[in-house]
mmCIF file of C-alpha atoms and ligand atoms in Angstrom:
data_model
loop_
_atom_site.group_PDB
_atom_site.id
_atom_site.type_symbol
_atom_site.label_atom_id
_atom_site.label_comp_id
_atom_site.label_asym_id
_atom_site.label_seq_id
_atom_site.Cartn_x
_atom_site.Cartn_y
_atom_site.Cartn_z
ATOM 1 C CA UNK O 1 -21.064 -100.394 108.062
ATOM 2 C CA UNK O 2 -17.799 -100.214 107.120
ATOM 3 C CA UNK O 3 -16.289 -101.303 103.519
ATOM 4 C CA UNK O 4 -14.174 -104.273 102.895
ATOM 5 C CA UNK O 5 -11.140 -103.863 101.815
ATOM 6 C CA UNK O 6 -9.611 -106.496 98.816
ATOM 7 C CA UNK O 7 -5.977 -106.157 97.765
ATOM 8 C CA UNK O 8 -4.644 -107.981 94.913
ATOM 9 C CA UNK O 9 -1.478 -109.394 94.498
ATOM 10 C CA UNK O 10 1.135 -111.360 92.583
ATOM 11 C CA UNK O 11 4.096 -111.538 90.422
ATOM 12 C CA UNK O 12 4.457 -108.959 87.431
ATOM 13 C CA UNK O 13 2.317 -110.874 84.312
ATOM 14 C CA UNK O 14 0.325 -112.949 86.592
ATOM 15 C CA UNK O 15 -2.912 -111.580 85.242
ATOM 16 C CA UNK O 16 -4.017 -109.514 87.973
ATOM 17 C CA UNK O 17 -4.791 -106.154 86.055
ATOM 18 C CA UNK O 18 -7.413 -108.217 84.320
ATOM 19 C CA UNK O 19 -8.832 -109.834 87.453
ATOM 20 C CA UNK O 20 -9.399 -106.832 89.048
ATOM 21 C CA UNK O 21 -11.514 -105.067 86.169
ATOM 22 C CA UNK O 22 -13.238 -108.439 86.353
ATOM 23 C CA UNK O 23 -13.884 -108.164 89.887
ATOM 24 C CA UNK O 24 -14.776 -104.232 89.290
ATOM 25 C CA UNK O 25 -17.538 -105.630 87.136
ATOM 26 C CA UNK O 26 -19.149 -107.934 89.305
ATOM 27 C CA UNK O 27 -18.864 -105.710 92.230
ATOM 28 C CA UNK O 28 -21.237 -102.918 91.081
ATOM 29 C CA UNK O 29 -20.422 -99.699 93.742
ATOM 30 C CA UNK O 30 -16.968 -101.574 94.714
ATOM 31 C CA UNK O 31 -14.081 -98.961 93.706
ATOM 32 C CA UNK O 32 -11.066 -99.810 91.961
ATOM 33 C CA UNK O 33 -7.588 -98.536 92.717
ATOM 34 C CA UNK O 34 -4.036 -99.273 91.965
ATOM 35 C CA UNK O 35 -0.523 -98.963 93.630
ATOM 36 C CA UNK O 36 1.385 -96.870 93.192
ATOM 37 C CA UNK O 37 -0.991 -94.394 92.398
ATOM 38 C CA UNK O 38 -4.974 -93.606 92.610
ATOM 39 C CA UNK O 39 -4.075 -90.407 93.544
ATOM 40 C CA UNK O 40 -2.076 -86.979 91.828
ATOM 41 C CA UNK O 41 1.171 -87.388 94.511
ATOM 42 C CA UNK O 42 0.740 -91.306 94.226
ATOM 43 C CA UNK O 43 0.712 -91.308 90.616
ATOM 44 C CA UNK O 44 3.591 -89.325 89.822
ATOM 45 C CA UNK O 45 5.875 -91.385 92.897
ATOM 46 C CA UNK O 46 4.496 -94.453 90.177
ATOM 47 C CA UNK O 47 6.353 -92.841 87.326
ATOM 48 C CA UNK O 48 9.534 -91.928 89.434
ATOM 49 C CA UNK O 49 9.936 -95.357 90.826
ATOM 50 C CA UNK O 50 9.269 -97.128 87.059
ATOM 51 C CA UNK O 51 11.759 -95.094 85.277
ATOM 52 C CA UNK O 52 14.951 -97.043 84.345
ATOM 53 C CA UNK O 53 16.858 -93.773 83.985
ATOM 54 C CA UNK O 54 16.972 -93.216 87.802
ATOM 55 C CA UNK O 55 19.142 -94.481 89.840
ATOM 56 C CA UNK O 56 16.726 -95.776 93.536
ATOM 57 C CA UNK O 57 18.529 -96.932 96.019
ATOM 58 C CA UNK O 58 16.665 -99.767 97.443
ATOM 59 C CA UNK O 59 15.536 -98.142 100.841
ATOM 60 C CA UNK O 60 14.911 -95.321 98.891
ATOM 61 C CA UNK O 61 12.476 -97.484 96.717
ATOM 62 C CA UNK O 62 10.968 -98.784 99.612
ATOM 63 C CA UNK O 63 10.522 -95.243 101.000
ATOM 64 C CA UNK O 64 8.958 -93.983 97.796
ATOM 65 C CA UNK O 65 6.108 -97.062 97.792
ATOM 66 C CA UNK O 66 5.562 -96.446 101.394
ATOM 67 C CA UNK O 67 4.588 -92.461 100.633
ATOM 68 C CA UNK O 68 2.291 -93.112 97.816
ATOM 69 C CA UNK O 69 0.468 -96.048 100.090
ATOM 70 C CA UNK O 70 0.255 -93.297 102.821
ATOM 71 C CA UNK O 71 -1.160 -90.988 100.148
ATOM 72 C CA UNK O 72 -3.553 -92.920 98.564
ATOM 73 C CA UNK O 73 -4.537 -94.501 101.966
ATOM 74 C CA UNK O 74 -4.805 -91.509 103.862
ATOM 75 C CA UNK O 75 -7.273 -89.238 101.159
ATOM 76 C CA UNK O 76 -9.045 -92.336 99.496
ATOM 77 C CA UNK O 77 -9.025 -95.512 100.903
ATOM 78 C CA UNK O 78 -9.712 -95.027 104.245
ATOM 79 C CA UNK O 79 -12.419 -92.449 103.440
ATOM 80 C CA UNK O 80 -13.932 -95.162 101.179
ATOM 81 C CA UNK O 81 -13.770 -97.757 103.798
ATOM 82 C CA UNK O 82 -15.416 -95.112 106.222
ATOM 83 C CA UNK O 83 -18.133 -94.334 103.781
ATOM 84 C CA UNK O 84 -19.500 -98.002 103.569
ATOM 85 C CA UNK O 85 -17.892 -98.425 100.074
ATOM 86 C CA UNK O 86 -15.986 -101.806 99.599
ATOM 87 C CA UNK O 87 -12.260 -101.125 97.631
ATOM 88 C CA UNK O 88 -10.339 -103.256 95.435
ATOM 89 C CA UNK O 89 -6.796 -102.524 95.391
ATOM 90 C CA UNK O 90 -4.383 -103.760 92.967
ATOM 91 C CA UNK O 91 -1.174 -104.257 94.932
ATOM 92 C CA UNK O 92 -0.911 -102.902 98.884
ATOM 93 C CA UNK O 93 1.652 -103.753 101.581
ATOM 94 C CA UNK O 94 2.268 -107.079 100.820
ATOM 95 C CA UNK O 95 3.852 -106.108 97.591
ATOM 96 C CA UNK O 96 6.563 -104.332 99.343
ATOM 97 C CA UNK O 97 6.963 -106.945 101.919
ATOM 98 C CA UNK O 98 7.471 -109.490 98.901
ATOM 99 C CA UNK O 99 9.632 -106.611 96.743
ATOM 100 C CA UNK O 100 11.212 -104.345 98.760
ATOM 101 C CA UNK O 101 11.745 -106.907 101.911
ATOM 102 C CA UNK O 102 12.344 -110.114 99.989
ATOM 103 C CA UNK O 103 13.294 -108.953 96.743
ATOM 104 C CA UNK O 104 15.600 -106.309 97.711
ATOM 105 C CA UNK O 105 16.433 -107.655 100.599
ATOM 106 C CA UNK O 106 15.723 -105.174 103.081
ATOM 107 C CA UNK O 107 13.672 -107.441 105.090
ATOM 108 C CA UNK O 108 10.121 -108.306 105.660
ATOM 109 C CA UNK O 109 10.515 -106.718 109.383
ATOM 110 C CA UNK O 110 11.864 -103.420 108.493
ATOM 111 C CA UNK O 111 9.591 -103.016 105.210
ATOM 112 C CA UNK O 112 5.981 -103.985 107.590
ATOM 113 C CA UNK O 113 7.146 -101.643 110.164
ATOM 114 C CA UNK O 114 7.619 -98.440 107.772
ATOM 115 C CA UNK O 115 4.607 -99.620 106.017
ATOM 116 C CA UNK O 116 2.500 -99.961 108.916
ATOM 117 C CA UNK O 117 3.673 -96.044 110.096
ATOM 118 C CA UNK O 118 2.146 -95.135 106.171
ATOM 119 C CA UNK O 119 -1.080 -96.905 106.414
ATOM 120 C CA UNK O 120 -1.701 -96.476 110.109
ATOM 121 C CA UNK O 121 -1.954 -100.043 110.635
ATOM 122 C CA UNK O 122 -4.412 -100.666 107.699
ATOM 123 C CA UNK O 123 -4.608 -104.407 107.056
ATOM 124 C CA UNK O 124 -6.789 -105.937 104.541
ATOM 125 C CA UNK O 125 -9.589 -108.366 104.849
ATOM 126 C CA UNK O 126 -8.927 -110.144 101.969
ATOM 127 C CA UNK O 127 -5.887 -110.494 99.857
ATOM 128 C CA UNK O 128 -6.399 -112.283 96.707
ATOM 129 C CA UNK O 129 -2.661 -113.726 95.931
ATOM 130 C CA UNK O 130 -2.525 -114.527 92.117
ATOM 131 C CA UNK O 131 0.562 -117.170 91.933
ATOM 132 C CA UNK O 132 2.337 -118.021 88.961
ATOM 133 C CA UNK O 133 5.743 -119.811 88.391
ATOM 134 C CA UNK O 134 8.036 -116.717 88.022
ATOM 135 C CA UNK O 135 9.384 -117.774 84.536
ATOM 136 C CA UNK O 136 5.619 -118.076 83.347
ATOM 137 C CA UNK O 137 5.187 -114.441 84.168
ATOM 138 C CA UNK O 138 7.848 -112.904 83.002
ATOM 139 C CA UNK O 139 6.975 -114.884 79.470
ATOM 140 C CA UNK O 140 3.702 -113.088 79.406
ATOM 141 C CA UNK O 141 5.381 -109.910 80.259
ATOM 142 C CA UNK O 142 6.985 -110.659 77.481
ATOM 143 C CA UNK O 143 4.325 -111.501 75.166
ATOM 144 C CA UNK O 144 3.073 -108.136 75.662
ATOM 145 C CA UNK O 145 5.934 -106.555 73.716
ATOM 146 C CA UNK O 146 6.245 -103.790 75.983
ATOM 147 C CA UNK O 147 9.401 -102.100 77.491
ATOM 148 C CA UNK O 148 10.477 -103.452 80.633
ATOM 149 C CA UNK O 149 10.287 -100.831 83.733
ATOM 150 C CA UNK O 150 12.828 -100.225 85.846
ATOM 151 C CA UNK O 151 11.611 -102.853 88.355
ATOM 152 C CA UNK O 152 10.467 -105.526 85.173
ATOM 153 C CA UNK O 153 14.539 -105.271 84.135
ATOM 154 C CA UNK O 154 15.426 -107.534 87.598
ATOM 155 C CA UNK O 155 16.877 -110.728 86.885
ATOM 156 C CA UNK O 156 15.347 -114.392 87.684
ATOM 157 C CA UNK O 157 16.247 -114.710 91.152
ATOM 158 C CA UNK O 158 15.024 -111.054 91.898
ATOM 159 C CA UNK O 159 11.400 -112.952 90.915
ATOM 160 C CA UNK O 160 12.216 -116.192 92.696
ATOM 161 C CA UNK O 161 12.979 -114.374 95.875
ATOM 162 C CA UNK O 162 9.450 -112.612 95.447
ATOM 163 C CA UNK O 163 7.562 -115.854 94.740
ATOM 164 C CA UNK O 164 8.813 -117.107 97.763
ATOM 165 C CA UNK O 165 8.100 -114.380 99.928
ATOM 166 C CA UNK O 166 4.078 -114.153 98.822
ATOM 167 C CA UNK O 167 3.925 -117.883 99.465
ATOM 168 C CA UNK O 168 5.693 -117.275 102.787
ATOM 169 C CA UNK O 169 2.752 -114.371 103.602
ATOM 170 C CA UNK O 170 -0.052 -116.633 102.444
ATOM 171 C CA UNK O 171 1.025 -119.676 104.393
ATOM 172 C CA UNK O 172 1.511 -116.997 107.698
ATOM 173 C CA UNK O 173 -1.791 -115.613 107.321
ATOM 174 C CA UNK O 174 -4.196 -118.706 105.908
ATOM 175 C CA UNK O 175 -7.070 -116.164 106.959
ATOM 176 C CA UNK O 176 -6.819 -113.170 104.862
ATOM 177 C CA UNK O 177 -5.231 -114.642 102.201
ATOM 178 C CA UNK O 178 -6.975 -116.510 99.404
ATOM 179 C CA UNK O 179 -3.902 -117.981 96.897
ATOM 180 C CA UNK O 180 -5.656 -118.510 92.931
ATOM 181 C CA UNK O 181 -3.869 -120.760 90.489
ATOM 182 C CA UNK O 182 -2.663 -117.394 88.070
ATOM 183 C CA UNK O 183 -2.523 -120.037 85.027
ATOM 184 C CA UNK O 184 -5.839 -120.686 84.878
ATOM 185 C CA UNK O 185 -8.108 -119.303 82.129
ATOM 186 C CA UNK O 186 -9.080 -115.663 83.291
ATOM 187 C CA UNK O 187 -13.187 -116.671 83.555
ATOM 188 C CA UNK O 188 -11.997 -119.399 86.276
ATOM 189 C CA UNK O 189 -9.742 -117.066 88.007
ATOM 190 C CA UNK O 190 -12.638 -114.748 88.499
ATOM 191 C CA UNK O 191 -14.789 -117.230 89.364
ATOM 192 C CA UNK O 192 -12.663 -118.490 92.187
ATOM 193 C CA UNK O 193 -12.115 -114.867 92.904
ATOM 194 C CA UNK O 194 -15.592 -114.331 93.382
ATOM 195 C CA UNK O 195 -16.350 -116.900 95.076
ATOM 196 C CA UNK O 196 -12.990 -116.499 97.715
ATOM 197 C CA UNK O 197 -14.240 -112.512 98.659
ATOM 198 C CA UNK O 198 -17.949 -114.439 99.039
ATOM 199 C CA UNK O 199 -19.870 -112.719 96.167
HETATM 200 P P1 TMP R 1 2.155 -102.825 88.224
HETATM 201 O O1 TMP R 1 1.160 -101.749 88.436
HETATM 202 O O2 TMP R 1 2.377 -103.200 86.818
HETATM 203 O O3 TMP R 1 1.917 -104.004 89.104
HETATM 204 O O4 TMP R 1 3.561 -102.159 88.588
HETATM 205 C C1 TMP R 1 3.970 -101.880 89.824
HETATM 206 C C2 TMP R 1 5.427 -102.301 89.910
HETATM 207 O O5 TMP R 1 5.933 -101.852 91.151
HETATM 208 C C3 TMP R 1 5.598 -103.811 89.890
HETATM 209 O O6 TMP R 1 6.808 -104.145 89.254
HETATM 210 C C4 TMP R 1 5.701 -104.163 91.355
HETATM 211 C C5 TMP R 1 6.344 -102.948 91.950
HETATM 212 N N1 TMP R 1 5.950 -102.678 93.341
HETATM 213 C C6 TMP R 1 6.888 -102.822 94.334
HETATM 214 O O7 TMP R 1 8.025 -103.200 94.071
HETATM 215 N N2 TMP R 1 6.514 -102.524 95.622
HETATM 216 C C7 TMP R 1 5.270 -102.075 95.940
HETATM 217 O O8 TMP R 1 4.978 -101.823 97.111
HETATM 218 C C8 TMP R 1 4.305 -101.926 94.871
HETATM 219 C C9 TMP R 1 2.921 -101.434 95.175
HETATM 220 C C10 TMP R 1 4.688 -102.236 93.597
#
């Protein structure tokens, strides 16, 4: 039988690195990846896209995500999915449609249709949407007392624009998606995690 595939998604600092090692737990022989990256190519398209020094034009940006989703689709995921194993992937399409379409403003449209030529048409069966108020998450980015990527140095509206555009894909697609209250304490997140991918 073929694996299920679980995306996870959300603003930056909504919590969802920590849901997904969570979930990783609980789903003993489920395999954990994250976007950009998962694999060599994919991982170093991660740092160039990151790094505040570059200049990335914004269809540029959206080309760059794109190739390491093809990447990382095309030599693990769908093998994975193939193989019977079920994956859990932090971020997938719907992070460009919410970044690169809505926050960018390239539109949703233009982003699917280049993403859908990466993937092949891969869709998720679930997508676990972690929302959070934007100005909550960027306070725990915050908190963490890291340096701000490239991406993390947007202003307010950049986040807004993305907020609205996840609640826009949820509300288009009640089936896949599963939205979880991102403020909640992180046992109760996984627990309604858990319980929204039926484990
Ligand atoms: P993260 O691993 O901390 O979530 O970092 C990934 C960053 O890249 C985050 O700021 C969201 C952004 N991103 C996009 O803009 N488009 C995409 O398609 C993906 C996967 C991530």
């Amino acid at each position: 039988m073929r694996g299920r595939l679980i995306t996870i998604e959300g603003l930056d600092g909504a919590g969802k690195t920590t849901l997904c090692q969570g979930l990783a737990a609980a789903l003993p022989g489920a395999r954990l990846l994250r976007e950009p990256g998962g694999v060599e190519l994919s991982e170093r398209i991660r740092e160039l896209v990151k790094d505040p020094s570059l200049d990335v034009d914004a269809r540029a940006e959206a080309l760059l995500y794109a190739a390491a989703r093809a990447q990382l689709v095309a030599s693990l995921v769908r093998p994975l999915l193939d193989g019977g194993t079920t994956v859990l992937l932090d971020r997938f399409v719907d992070s460009s449609l919410a970044y690169q379409g809505a926050g960018r403003g390239l539109g949703v449209d233009a982003v699917r249709a280049i993403n859908d030529f990466g993937t092949g048409g891969l869709v998720p069966d679930v997508t676990l949407l972690m929302r959070i108020d934007p100005a909550a998450g960027r306070a725990r980015q915050a908190d963490r007392g890291e340096e701000p990527d490239r991406l993390e140095r947007e202003d307010g509206a950049f986040f807004d624009a993305i907020a609205r555009a996840y609640d826009e894909l949820a509300a288009a697609e009640p089936q896949r998606f599963r939205v979880l209250d991102a403020s909640a304490k992180p046992d109760e997140v996984l627990a309604a995690a858990l319980e929204a991918v039926g484990a």
